[in-house]
């Protein structure tokens, strides 16, 4: 029987050892889930789903501190931000309750031709079937909520595979669901080998595949799905920001902008799929902007994520620190100017780093850093800056900072992104908004109500009667 150790990312101490599920465990879970959806008599009525979710909210609300400590311990996100994650997770369940009554169809007009006379038609939405979810490490509780609660809300059983680095919050959440009265088989957490994970995802009994993780793995699994399996894939980005010089004319506006971008770039040590990464600033103010951003970065408190004062925690593994250090060194060697950071603080922490004008072909310019690194690029022509911002196959969220309304509208229209924030950082998100990437960054949209819609399918009923 194989086991896996879950480590605290900061001090690398083992938090807990877990048993890896066997192939037979996966088959048993899949078989139970398939049997639940195959017979309509097994389906959970809407009122029962609501009642279960209400109890989930009660239980989670009583355990906010415990859930915060657990998520922070395994994920490395600072305590203050992990508590926000827990509160968002609770709100996600509330959102599902609010949107369950919105699972509805519409009337389809009949009688407009002779052939359609004496008929009435309407659509209704039904659960799509078995949902299989594969999650990522960076939000160990809230991502699990987003990949299980929408499925359960619409009446789909779900098999969830958490990230091997951060599975504890997932298992705890499934325990809470069961404690709240969710019947056996409706939500099963499985810690599986790579081979069993792929077999589970590609099983012909899976109707919907939800994935959060790397593009390489996501697109590979997408290519192997069984015929008819629908999917939503959320990969990373390299979020661009376009800054107009008008934002640097007023000291208060400039400081607010820099605070926002520092938060968006260094939150969770940059381990966020929409983290601020590439900031394009008009050349007359680019150096001043970059130096001021670097000053803010250098003042951030880095260290143990369980210390309430910590603002930037560790990277998820020491290997990731090595990778980020290599990328930053490459950027420096290719002409980028390191204005802050650029060094390891320990085996597990990397200093918040600001790089001015790294080469366009450097890794920090071409790929998602997923570390505490923000790059600032000067531009003379905004059209060129937009072209550079759009120059990667990644396209997720973006930002525009400007005092000019026409500039905000024009620039946001020209950016290739699924969402553009005006005068706010790229990592802004609330859980009821659509959220997802396009192009290499993924397909489908997340967000509680949007995932609920994705996890249903439409059926039309046509009734013929002489009295109509």
Tab-separated table of C-alpha atoms in Angstrom:
chain	number	residue	atom	x	y	z
A	1	UNK	CA	0.000	0.000	0.000
A	2	UNK	CA	1.578	3.279	-1.159
A	3	UNK	CA	1.541	6.445	0.926
A	4	UNK	CA	2.358	10.094	0.360
A	5	UNK	CA	3.644	12.681	2.838
A	6	UNK	CA	2.062	16.124	2.929
A	7	UNK	CA	4.630	18.777	3.865
A	8	UNK	CA	4.435	22.290	5.243
A	9	UNK	CA	5.962	24.307	2.347
A	10	UNK	CA	7.806	26.672	4.723
A	11	UNK	CA	9.729	24.296	7.006
A	12	UNK	CA	9.167	21.076	5.006
A	13	UNK	CA	7.914	19.239	8.093
A	14	UNK	CA	5.507	16.388	7.445
A	15	UNK	CA	1.952	17.367	8.377
A	16	UNK	CA	0.350	14.024	7.631
A	17	UNK	CA	0.847	10.836	5.655
A	18	UNK	CA	-1.981	9.653	3.417
A	19	UNK	CA	-2.643	6.386	1.636
A	20	UNK	CA	-2.812	6.548	-2.150
A	21	UNK	CA	-6.070	5.084	-3.439
A	22	UNK	CA	-5.844	1.898	-5.460
A	23	UNK	CA	-7.291	1.163	-8.894
A	24	UNK	CA	-10.070	-0.791	-7.209
A	25	UNK	CA	-10.914	2.252	-5.056
A	26	UNK	CA	-11.284	4.344	-8.208
A	27	UNK	CA	-13.462	1.746	-9.900
A	28	UNK	CA	-15.692	1.423	-6.843
A	29	UNK	CA	-16.177	5.189	-6.641
A	30	UNK	CA	-16.869	5.477	-10.369
A	31	UNK	CA	-19.336	2.599	-10.277
A	32	UNK	CA	-21.245	4.131	-7.337
A	33	UNK	CA	-21.423	7.522	-9.029
A	34	UNK	CA	-22.568	6.041	-12.326
A	35	UNK	CA	-25.325	4.029	-10.627
A	36	UNK	CA	-26.568	7.176	-8.876
A	37	UNK	CA	-27.135	9.063	-12.125
A	38	UNK	CA	-28.285	6.071	-14.172
A	39	UNK	CA	-31.488	5.702	-12.162
A	40	UNK	CA	-33.535	8.882	-11.753
A	41	UNK	CA	-35.024	7.487	-8.544
A	42	UNK	CA	-31.580	8.000	-6.956
A	43	UNK	CA	-31.387	11.698	-7.801
A	44	UNK	CA	-31.295	14.181	-4.925
A	45	UNK	CA	-34.251	16.598	-5.010
A	46	UNK	CA	-33.422	20.304	-5.016
A	47	UNK	CA	-34.765	20.905	-1.505
A	48	UNK	CA	-32.504	18.180	-0.113
A	49	UNK	CA	-29.465	19.704	-1.822
A	50	UNK	CA	-30.333	23.086	-0.305
A	51	UNK	CA	-30.730	21.594	3.163
A	52	UNK	CA	-27.363	19.825	2.923
A	53	UNK	CA	-25.628	23.002	1.758
A	54	UNK	CA	-27.165	25.007	4.595
A	55	UNK	CA	-25.702	22.526	7.082
A	56	UNK	CA	-22.338	22.696	5.263
A	57	UNK	CA	-22.314	26.463	5.785
A	58	UNK	CA	-23.099	26.037	9.482
A	59	UNK	CA	-20.298	23.515	9.981
A	60	UNK	CA	-17.724	25.528	8.024
A	61	UNK	CA	-18.665	28.731	9.843
A	62	UNK	CA	-17.972	26.995	13.163
A	63	UNK	CA	-14.545	25.827	11.914
A	64	UNK	CA	-13.128	28.928	10.203
A	65	UNK	CA	-9.974	28.969	12.299
A	66	UNK	CA	-9.364	25.229	11.914
A	67	UNK	CA	-9.909	25.362	8.146
A	68	UNK	CA	-7.656	28.432	7.849
A	69	UNK	CA	-4.821	26.747	9.719
A	70	UNK	CA	-5.156	23.600	7.624
A	71	UNK	CA	-5.206	25.421	4.261
A	72	UNK	CA	-2.299	27.671	5.233
A	73	UNK	CA	-0.237	24.797	6.641
A	74	UNK	CA	-0.400	22.652	3.510
A	75	UNK	CA	-0.607	25.373	0.841
A	76	UNK	CA	1.811	28.023	2.079
A	77	UNK	CA	-0.571	30.925	1.530
A	78	UNK	CA	-0.218	33.471	4.362
A	79	UNK	CA	-2.618	33.118	7.254
A	80	UNK	CA	-4.422	36.388	6.485
A	81	UNK	CA	-5.086	35.339	2.887
A	82	UNK	CA	-5.973	31.765	3.826
A	83	UNK	CA	-8.707	33.073	6.108
A	84	UNK	CA	-10.101	35.055	3.173
A	85	UNK	CA	-10.016	31.837	1.133
A	86	UNK	CA	-12.067	30.016	3.763
A	87	UNK	CA	-14.638	32.822	3.864
A	88	UNK	CA	-14.836	32.759	0.066
A	89	UNK	CA	-15.367	28.988	0.160
A	90	UNK	CA	-18.289	29.426	2.547
A	91	UNK	CA	-19.708	32.123	0.297
A	92	UNK	CA	-19.344	29.766	-2.665
A	93	UNK	CA	-21.738	27.325	-1.009
A	94	UNK	CA	-24.151	30.198	-0.340
A	95	UNK	CA	-23.981	31.194	-4.001
A	96	UNK	CA	-24.907	27.665	-5.038
A	97	UNK	CA	-27.989	27.761	-2.820
A	98	UNK	CA	-29.005	31.069	-4.395
A	99	UNK	CA	-28.605	29.735	-7.934
A	100	UNK	CA	-30.289	26.348	-7.538
A	101	UNK	CA	-33.687	27.997	-8.293
A	102	UNK	CA	-32.169	29.388	-11.509
A	103	UNK	CA	-31.717	25.909	-12.995
A	104	UNK	CA	-34.559	26.243	-15.440
A	105	UNK	CA	-35.543	26.070	-19.097
A	106	UNK	CA	-37.839	28.099	-21.325
A	107	UNK	CA	-40.909	27.779	-23.491
A	108	UNK	CA	-40.305	27.145	-27.189
A	109	UNK	CA	-42.885	28.785	-29.468
A	110	UNK	CA	-45.165	26.436	-31.422
A	111	UNK	CA	-48.121	26.984	-33.724
A	112	UNK	CA	-46.441	29.424	-36.110
A	113	UNK	CA	-46.639	26.877	-38.923
A	114	UNK	CA	-49.338	24.382	-39.704
A	115	UNK	CA	-46.973	21.520	-38.989
A	116	UNK	CA	-46.378	22.774	-35.434
A	117	UNK	CA	-50.013	23.407	-34.548
A	118	UNK	CA	-51.648	21.808	-31.487
A	119	UNK	CA	-48.344	21.635	-29.639
A	120	UNK	CA	-46.662	23.236	-26.673
A	121	UNK	CA	-42.946	22.840	-26.000
A	122	UNK	CA	-40.532	23.711	-23.255
A	123	UNK	CA	-37.023	22.891	-22.172
A	124	UNK	CA	-35.675	21.808	-18.822
A	125	UNK	CA	-32.136	21.404	-17.569
A	126	UNK	CA	-30.941	18.111	-16.149
A	127	UNK	CA	-27.686	17.106	-14.401
A	128	UNK	CA	-25.098	16.201	-17.014
A	129	UNK	CA	-24.021	13.056	-15.172
A	130	UNK	CA	-20.804	11.993	-13.460
A	131	UNK	CA	-18.354	14.854	-12.930
A	132	UNK	CA	-14.639	14.146	-12.561
A	133	UNK	CA	-12.547	17.021	-11.159
A	134	UNK	CA	-8.776	17.374	-10.951
A	135	UNK	CA	-7.586	20.272	-8.810
A	136	UNK	CA	-4.491	22.405	-8.195
A	137	UNK	CA	-2.466	23.219	-5.086
A	138	UNK	CA	-2.664	26.989	-4.851
A	139	UNK	CA	-6.139	27.364	-3.295
A	140	UNK	CA	-6.547	24.024	-1.508
A	141	UNK	CA	-10.061	24.677	-0.165
A	142	UNK	CA	-11.727	27.177	-2.485
A	143	UNK	CA	-10.774	25.363	-5.688
A	144	UNK	CA	-12.271	22.181	-4.254
A	145	UNK	CA	-15.493	24.056	-3.510
A	146	UNK	CA	-15.573	25.382	-7.080
A	147	UNK	CA	-15.074	21.888	-8.504
A	148	UNK	CA	-17.543	20.000	-6.306
A	149	UNK	CA	-20.314	22.320	-5.128
A	150	UNK	CA	-21.611	23.318	-8.612
A	151	UNK	CA	-21.831	19.637	-9.558
A	152	UNK	CA	-23.689	18.696	-6.391
A	153	UNK	CA	-25.883	21.795	-6.667
A	154	UNK	CA	-27.293	20.645	-10.012
A	155	UNK	CA	-27.530	17.002	-8.951
A	156	UNK	CA	-24.329	15.467	-10.311
A	157	UNK	CA	-22.153	13.055	-8.319
A	158	UNK	CA	-18.511	14.111	-8.393
A	159	UNK	CA	-15.138	12.417	-8.054
A	160	UNK	CA	-12.485	14.915	-6.997
A	161	UNK	CA	-8.726	14.418	-7.172
A	162	UNK	CA	-6.905	17.079	-5.127
A	163	UNK	CA	-3.319	18.101	-5.793
A	164	UNK	CA	-0.968	15.606	-4.171
A	165	UNK	CA	0.849	18.495	-2.476
A	166	UNK	CA	-2.296	19.870	-0.805
A	167	UNK	CA	-4.964	17.181	-0.329
A	168	UNK	CA	-5.866	17.747	3.320
A	169	UNK	CA	-8.375	20.578	2.850
A	170	UNK	CA	-10.125	18.547	0.167
A	171	UNK	CA	-10.540	15.500	2.376
A	172	UNK	CA	-11.737	17.693	5.218
A	173	UNK	CA	-14.324	19.347	2.980
A	174	UNK	CA	-15.669	15.984	1.817
A	175	UNK	CA	-15.961	14.979	5.480
A	176	UNK	CA	-17.983	18.151	6.098
A	177	UNK	CA	-20.302	17.294	3.192
A	178	UNK	CA	-20.881	13.855	4.660
A	179	UNK	CA	-21.390	15.311	8.118
A	180	UNK	CA	-23.992	17.636	6.615
A	181	UNK	CA	-25.933	14.664	5.298
A	182	UNK	CA	-24.679	14.121	1.746
A	183	UNK	CA	-25.387	10.447	0.961
A	184	UNK	CA	-22.561	8.039	0.168
A	185	UNK	CA	-21.175	8.116	-3.345
A	186	UNK	CA	-22.178	11.668	-4.242
A	187	UNK	CA	-18.747	13.191	-3.548
A	188	UNK	CA	-15.615	11.074	-3.314
A	189	UNK	CA	-12.082	12.405	-2.863
A	190	UNK	CA	-9.402	10.195	-4.395
A	191	UNK	CA	-5.639	10.505	-4.101
A	192	UNK	CA	-4.455	8.476	-7.072
A	193	UNK	CA	-1.384	7.620	-9.093
A	194	UNK	CA	-0.858	9.379	-12.416
A	195	UNK	CA	-1.938	6.264	-14.293
A	196	UNK	CA	-5.125	5.819	-12.283
A	197	UNK	CA	-5.894	9.551	-12.554
A	198	UNK	CA	-5.736	9.390	-16.331
A	199	UNK	CA	-7.826	6.208	-16.390
A	200	UNK	CA	-10.428	7.843	-14.142
A	201	UNK	CA	-10.657	11.041	-16.193
A	202	UNK	CA	-10.928	9.194	-19.504
A	203	UNK	CA	-13.497	6.647	-18.304
A	204	UNK	CA	-16.495	6.469	-20.644
A	205	UNK	CA	-18.816	6.915	-17.635
A	206	UNK	CA	-17.513	10.462	-17.056
A	207	UNK	CA	-19.838	13.095	-18.491
A	208	UNK	CA	-17.946	16.236	-17.451
A	209	UNK	CA	-14.260	16.843	-16.758
A	210	UNK	CA	-13.162	19.821	-14.649
A	211	UNK	CA	-9.433	20.551	-14.601
A	212	UNK	CA	-7.295	23.215	-12.921
A	213	UNK	CA	-3.563	22.934	-13.503
A	214	UNK	CA	-0.848	23.118	-16.117
A	215	UNK	CA	-1.665	23.496	-19.805
A	216	UNK	CA	0.573	20.565	-20.692
A	217	UNK	CA	-1.394	18.148	-18.523
A	218	UNK	CA	-4.790	19.705	-19.195
A	219	UNK	CA	-4.601	19.568	-22.991
A	220	UNK	CA	-3.137	16.054	-22.849
A	221	UNK	CA	-6.073	14.797	-20.792
A	222	UNK	CA	-8.535	16.705	-22.961
A	223	UNK	CA	-7.226	14.870	-26.015
A	224	UNK	CA	-7.939	11.503	-24.385
A	225	UNK	CA	-11.476	12.091	-23.091
A	226	UNK	CA	-14.157	9.633	-24.059
A	227	UNK	CA	-16.571	10.614	-26.815
A	228	UNK	CA	-19.196	13.029	-25.541
A	229	UNK	CA	-17.368	14.057	-22.349
A	230	UNK	CA	-17.632	17.815	-21.942
A	231	UNK	CA	-14.935	19.765	-20.127
A	232	UNK	CA	-13.732	22.981	-18.556
A	233	UNK	CA	-9.963	23.494	-18.364
A	234	UNK	CA	-8.371	26.308	-16.370
A	235	UNK	CA	-4.676	26.756	-17.084
A	236	UNK	CA	-2.315	29.554	-16.226
A	237	UNK	CA	-1.624	32.954	-17.702
A	238	UNK	CA	1.065	35.612	-17.793
A	239	UNK	CA	-1.245	38.498	-16.999
A	240	UNK	CA	-0.477	41.778	-18.796
A	241	UNK	CA	-1.129	45.280	-17.462
A	242	UNK	CA	-1.099	48.447	-19.582
A	243	UNK	CA	-0.300	51.613	-17.599
A	244	UNK	CA	-0.918	55.042	-19.083
A	245	UNK	CA	1.295	57.939	-17.981
A	246	UNK	CA	-1.814	59.777	-16.742
A	247	UNK	CA	-1.821	57.476	-13.714
A	248	UNK	CA	1.527	58.821	-12.517
A	249	UNK	CA	0.494	62.487	-12.549
A	250	UNK	CA	-1.334	62.408	-9.221
A	251	UNK	CA	0.596	61.078	-6.218
A	252	UNK	CA	-2.442	59.526	-4.575
A	253	UNK	CA	-3.589	57.769	-7.755
A	254	UNK	CA	-0.084	56.486	-8.407
A	255	UNK	CA	0.293	55.106	-4.902
A	256	UNK	CA	-3.100	53.381	-5.012
A	257	UNK	CA	-2.176	51.802	-8.347
A	258	UNK	CA	1.194	50.592	-7.081
A	259	UNK	CA	-0.372	49.119	-3.932
A	260	UNK	CA	-2.893	47.288	-6.092
A	261	UNK	CA	-0.261	45.915	-8.459
A	262	UNK	CA	2.002	44.853	-5.594
A	263	UNK	CA	-0.891	42.901	-4.104
A	264	UNK	CA	-1.817	41.410	-7.470
A	265	UNK	CA	1.763	40.412	-8.217
A	266	UNK	CA	2.983	39.092	-4.890
A	267	UNK	CA	-0.203	37.654	-3.371
A	268	UNK	CA	0.482	33.993	-2.494
A	269	UNK	CA	4.070	34.522	-3.717
A	270	UNK	CA	2.752	34.950	-7.253
A	271	UNK	CA	1.331	31.406	-7.319
A	272	UNK	CA	-1.952	32.532	-8.852
A	273	UNK	CA	-3.062	31.858	-12.430
A	274	UNK	CA	-3.970	35.525	-12.993
A	275	UNK	CA	-1.108	37.050	-10.979
A	276	UNK	CA	0.255	40.381	-12.270
A	277	UNK	CA	3.314	39.449	-14.317
A	278	UNK	CA	3.933	41.759	-17.322
A	279	UNK	CA	3.405	45.486	-16.745
A	280	UNK	CA	3.795	47.833	-19.742
A	281	UNK	CA	4.409	51.453	-18.737
A	282	UNK	CA	4.834	54.571	-20.888
A	283	UNK	CA	8.576	55.150	-21.217
A	284	UNK	CA	8.662	58.641	-19.673
A	285	UNK	CA	7.453	57.237	-16.334
A	286	UNK	CA	8.506	53.564	-16.566
A	287	UNK	CA	11.631	53.783	-14.411
A	288	UNK	CA	9.932	55.845	-11.722
A	289	UNK	CA	7.033	53.392	-11.734
A	290	UNK	CA	9.315	50.347	-11.508
A	291	UNK	CA	11.444	51.820	-8.726
A	292	UNK	CA	8.405	52.691	-6.652
A	293	UNK	CA	6.927	49.236	-7.188
A	294	UNK	CA	10.270	47.713	-6.181
A	295	UNK	CA	10.291	49.804	-3.015
A	296	UNK	CA	6.901	48.399	-2.047
A	297	UNK	CA	8.029	44.869	-2.881
A	298	UNK	CA	11.117	45.194	-0.697
A	299	UNK	CA	8.985	46.132	2.320
A	300	UNK	CA	6.751	43.050	2.145
A	301	UNK	CA	7.134	40.632	5.054
A	302	UNK	CA	8.241	37.228	3.751
A	303	UNK	CA	8.342	34.036	5.786
A	304	UNK	CA	6.272	31.548	7.765
A	305	UNK	CA	2.746	31.580	6.365
A	306	UNK	CA	1.265	30.813	9.790
A	307	UNK	CA	2.620	34.058	11.222
A	308	UNK	CA	-0.310	36.507	11.021
A	309	UNK	CA	2.079	39.292	9.964
A	310	UNK	CA	3.473	37.436	6.943
A	311	UNK	CA	2.465	38.942	3.587
A	312	UNK	CA	4.372	36.618	1.235
A	313	UNK	CA	4.803	32.973	2.121
A	314	UNK	CA	6.933	30.166	0.684
A	315	UNK	CA	6.743	28.649	-2.766
A	316	UNK	CA	5.064	25.267	-2.781
A	317	UNK	CA	8.357	23.288	-3.021
A	318	UNK	CA	12.098	24.077	-2.862
A	319	UNK	CA	12.283	22.932	-6.493
A	320	UNK	CA	10.049	25.855	-7.449
A	321	UNK	CA	12.418	28.244	-5.666
A	322	UNK	CA	15.252	26.812	-7.769
A	323	UNK	CA	13.258	27.304	-10.961
A	324	UNK	CA	12.288	30.907	-10.183
A	325	UNK	CA	15.898	31.712	-9.241
A	326	UNK	CA	17.092	30.282	-12.577
A	327	UNK	CA	14.544	32.290	-14.555
A	328	UNK	CA	15.416	35.540	-12.770
A	329	UNK	CA	19.124	34.984	-13.320
A	330	UNK	CA	18.485	34.377	-17.020
A	331	UNK	CA	16.492	37.634	-17.179
A	332	UNK	CA	19.370	39.481	-15.521
A	333	UNK	CA	21.957	38.000	-17.884
A	334	UNK	CA	19.850	39.002	-20.894
A	335	UNK	CA	19.709	42.647	-19.850
A	336	UNK	CA	16.914	42.871	-17.302
A	337	UNK	CA	17.595	45.216	-14.381
A	338	UNK	CA	16.803	43.740	-10.956
A	339	UNK	CA	15.314	46.561	-8.871
A	340	UNK	CA	14.280	44.475	-5.866
A	341	UNK	CA	14.637	40.893	-4.741
A	342	UNK	CA	16.382	38.626	-7.193
A	343	UNK	CA	17.559	36.294	-4.456
A	344	UNK	CA	16.547	33.392	-2.280
A	345	UNK	CA	15.616	34.165	1.279
A	346	UNK	CA	15.783	30.487	2.201
A	347	UNK	CA	15.375	27.088	0.597
A	348	UNK	CA	11.626	27.676	0.479
A	349	UNK	CA	11.177	31.449	0.124
A	350	UNK	CA	12.115	33.814	-2.703
A	351	UNK	CA	12.282	37.582	-2.327
A	352	UNK	CA	9.565	39.618	-4.097
A	353	UNK	CA	11.297	40.672	-7.305
A	354	UNK	CA	10.801	43.525	-9.767
A	355	UNK	CA	12.667	43.385	-13.089
A	356	UNK	CA	12.855	46.367	-15.437
A	357	UNK	CA	12.917	45.650	-19.179
A	358	UNK	CA	13.855	41.957	-19.304
A	359	UNK	CA	14.396	40.614	-22.809
A	360	UNK	CA	11.247	39.681	-24.716
A	361	UNK	CA	12.565	36.152	-25.229
A	362	UNK	CA	13.471	35.585	-21.561
A	363	UNK	CA	11.421	32.935	-19.767
A	364	UNK	CA	9.941	35.564	-17.417
A	365	UNK	CA	8.560	37.292	-20.524
A	366	UNK	CA	7.385	34.190	-22.364
A	367	UNK	CA	5.930	31.866	-19.728
A	368	UNK	CA	3.913	31.959	-16.533
A	369	UNK	CA	6.390	32.590	-13.703
A	370	UNK	CA	4.121	31.341	-10.894
A	371	UNK	CA	6.452	32.977	-8.417
A	372	UNK	CA	6.943	36.399	-6.776
A	373	UNK	CA	8.250	38.147	-9.907
A	374	UNK	CA	6.797	41.199	-11.672
A	375	UNK	CA	8.328	42.460	-14.927
A	376	UNK	CA	8.046	46.104	-16.033
A	377	UNK	CA	8.486	46.996	-19.727
A	378	UNK	CA	8.721	50.508	-21.127
A	379	UNK	CA	6.854	51.502	-24.280
A	380	UNK	CA	6.609	54.569	-26.475
A	381	UNK	CA	3.625	53.506	-28.580
A	382	UNK	CA	0.576	52.033	-26.847
A	383	UNK	CA	-0.376	49.986	-29.891
A	384	UNK	CA	3.016	48.274	-29.640
A	385	UNK	CA	2.489	47.635	-25.917
A	386	UNK	CA	-0.884	46.040	-26.624
A	387	UNK	CA	0.636	43.883	-29.363
A	388	UNK	CA	3.334	42.713	-26.959
A	389	UNK	CA	0.729	42.040	-24.266
A	390	UNK	CA	-1.209	39.932	-26.793
A	391	UNK	CA	1.928	38.238	-28.088
A	392	UNK	CA	1.721	35.032	-26.031
A	393	UNK	CA	-0.572	32.035	-26.584
A	394	UNK	CA	-1.771	32.555	-22.994
A	395	UNK	CA	-4.865	34.721	-22.531
A	396	UNK	CA	-6.663	35.061	-19.222
A	397	UNK	CA	-7.243	38.268	-17.239
A	398	UNK	CA	-5.612	41.634	-17.973
A	399	UNK	CA	-5.640	45.180	-16.608
A	400	UNK	CA	-5.610	48.754	-17.848
A	401	UNK	CA	-4.659	51.697	-15.627
A	402	UNK	CA	-5.609	55.096	-17.009
A	403	UNK	CA	-7.443	58.318	-16.125
A	404	UNK	CA	-8.874	58.580	-19.637
A	405	UNK	CA	-12.228	56.916	-20.343
A	406	UNK	CA	-11.723	56.565	-24.082
A	407	UNK	CA	-8.268	55.081	-23.510
A	408	UNK	CA	-9.698	52.566	-21.015
A	409	UNK	CA	-12.390	51.458	-23.443
A	410	UNK	CA	-10.116	51.308	-26.483
A	411	UNK	CA	-7.289	49.441	-24.737
A	412	UNK	CA	-9.589	46.942	-23.045
A	413	UNK	CA	-11.281	46.222	-26.385
A	414	UNK	CA	-7.921	45.491	-28.019
A	415	UNK	CA	-6.523	43.213	-25.298
A	416	UNK	CA	-6.930	39.468	-25.847
A	417	UNK	CA	-8.397	38.419	-22.499
A	418	UNK	CA	-11.498	36.875	-20.983
A	419	UNK	CA	-11.694	39.756	-18.483
A	420	UNK	CA	-10.088	43.204	-18.346
A	421	UNK	CA	-9.907	45.111	-15.073
A	422	UNK	CA	-9.927	48.895	-15.320
A	423	UNK	CA	-7.767	50.508	-12.624
A	424	UNK	CA	-7.519	47.255	-10.682
A	425	UNK	CA	-5.036	44.389	-10.649
A	426	UNK	CA	-5.396	41.299	-12.834
A	427	UNK	CA	-5.973	38.919	-9.918
A	428	UNK	CA	-9.300	40.440	-8.915
A	429	UNK	CA	-12.016	37.821	-8.588
A	430	UNK	CA	-15.323	37.250	-6.880
A	431	UNK	CA	-16.857	33.806	-6.977
A	432	UNK	CA	-20.044	34.671	-8.849
A	433	UNK	CA	-18.284	36.162	-11.876
A	434	UNK	CA	-17.246	34.177	-14.985
A	435	UNK	CA	-13.633	33.076	-14.656
A	436	UNK	CA	-11.482	31.188	-17.131
A	437	UNK	CA	-8.889	31.427	-19.865
A	438	UNK	CA	-8.991	31.361	-23.625
A	439	UNK	CA	-6.528	30.090	-26.235
A	440	UNK	CA	-3.799	28.067	-24.461
A	441	UNK	CA	-5.104	29.237	-21.084
A	442	UNK	CA	-8.112	26.944	-21.222
A	443	UNK	CA	-11.705	26.454	-22.298
A	444	UNK	CA	-15.028	26.876	-20.513
A	445	UNK	CA	-15.859	29.287	-17.721
A	446	UNK	CA	-15.714	28.802	-13.986
A	447	UNK	CA	-17.508	30.737	-11.271
A	448	UNK	CA	-20.209	29.044	-9.204
A	449	UNK	CA	-23.282	29.878	-11.351
A	450	UNK	CA	-21.383	29.422	-14.631
A	451	UNK	CA	-20.061	26.011	-13.613
A	452	UNK	CA	-23.551	25.004	-12.532
A	453	UNK	CA	-24.849	25.822	-16.011
A	454	UNK	CA	-21.953	23.941	-17.652
A	455	UNK	CA	-22.743	20.868	-15.571
A	456	UNK	CA	-26.322	20.625	-16.832
A	457	UNK	CA	-27.709	19.717	-20.233
A	458	UNK	CA	-30.943	20.631	-21.934
A	459	UNK	CA	-33.923	18.421	-22.678
A	460	UNK	CA	-36.954	19.576	-24.656
A	461	UNK	CA	-40.490	18.256	-24.161
A	462	UNK	CA	-43.078	18.671	-26.931
A	463	UNK	CA	-46.708	17.989	-26.006
A	464	UNK	CA	-49.325	17.457	-28.717
A	465	UNK	CA	-52.983	17.916	-27.858
A	466	UNK	CA	-56.164	18.649	-29.803
A	467	UNK	CA	-57.137	21.288	-27.243
A	468	UNK	CA	-54.041	23.389	-27.880
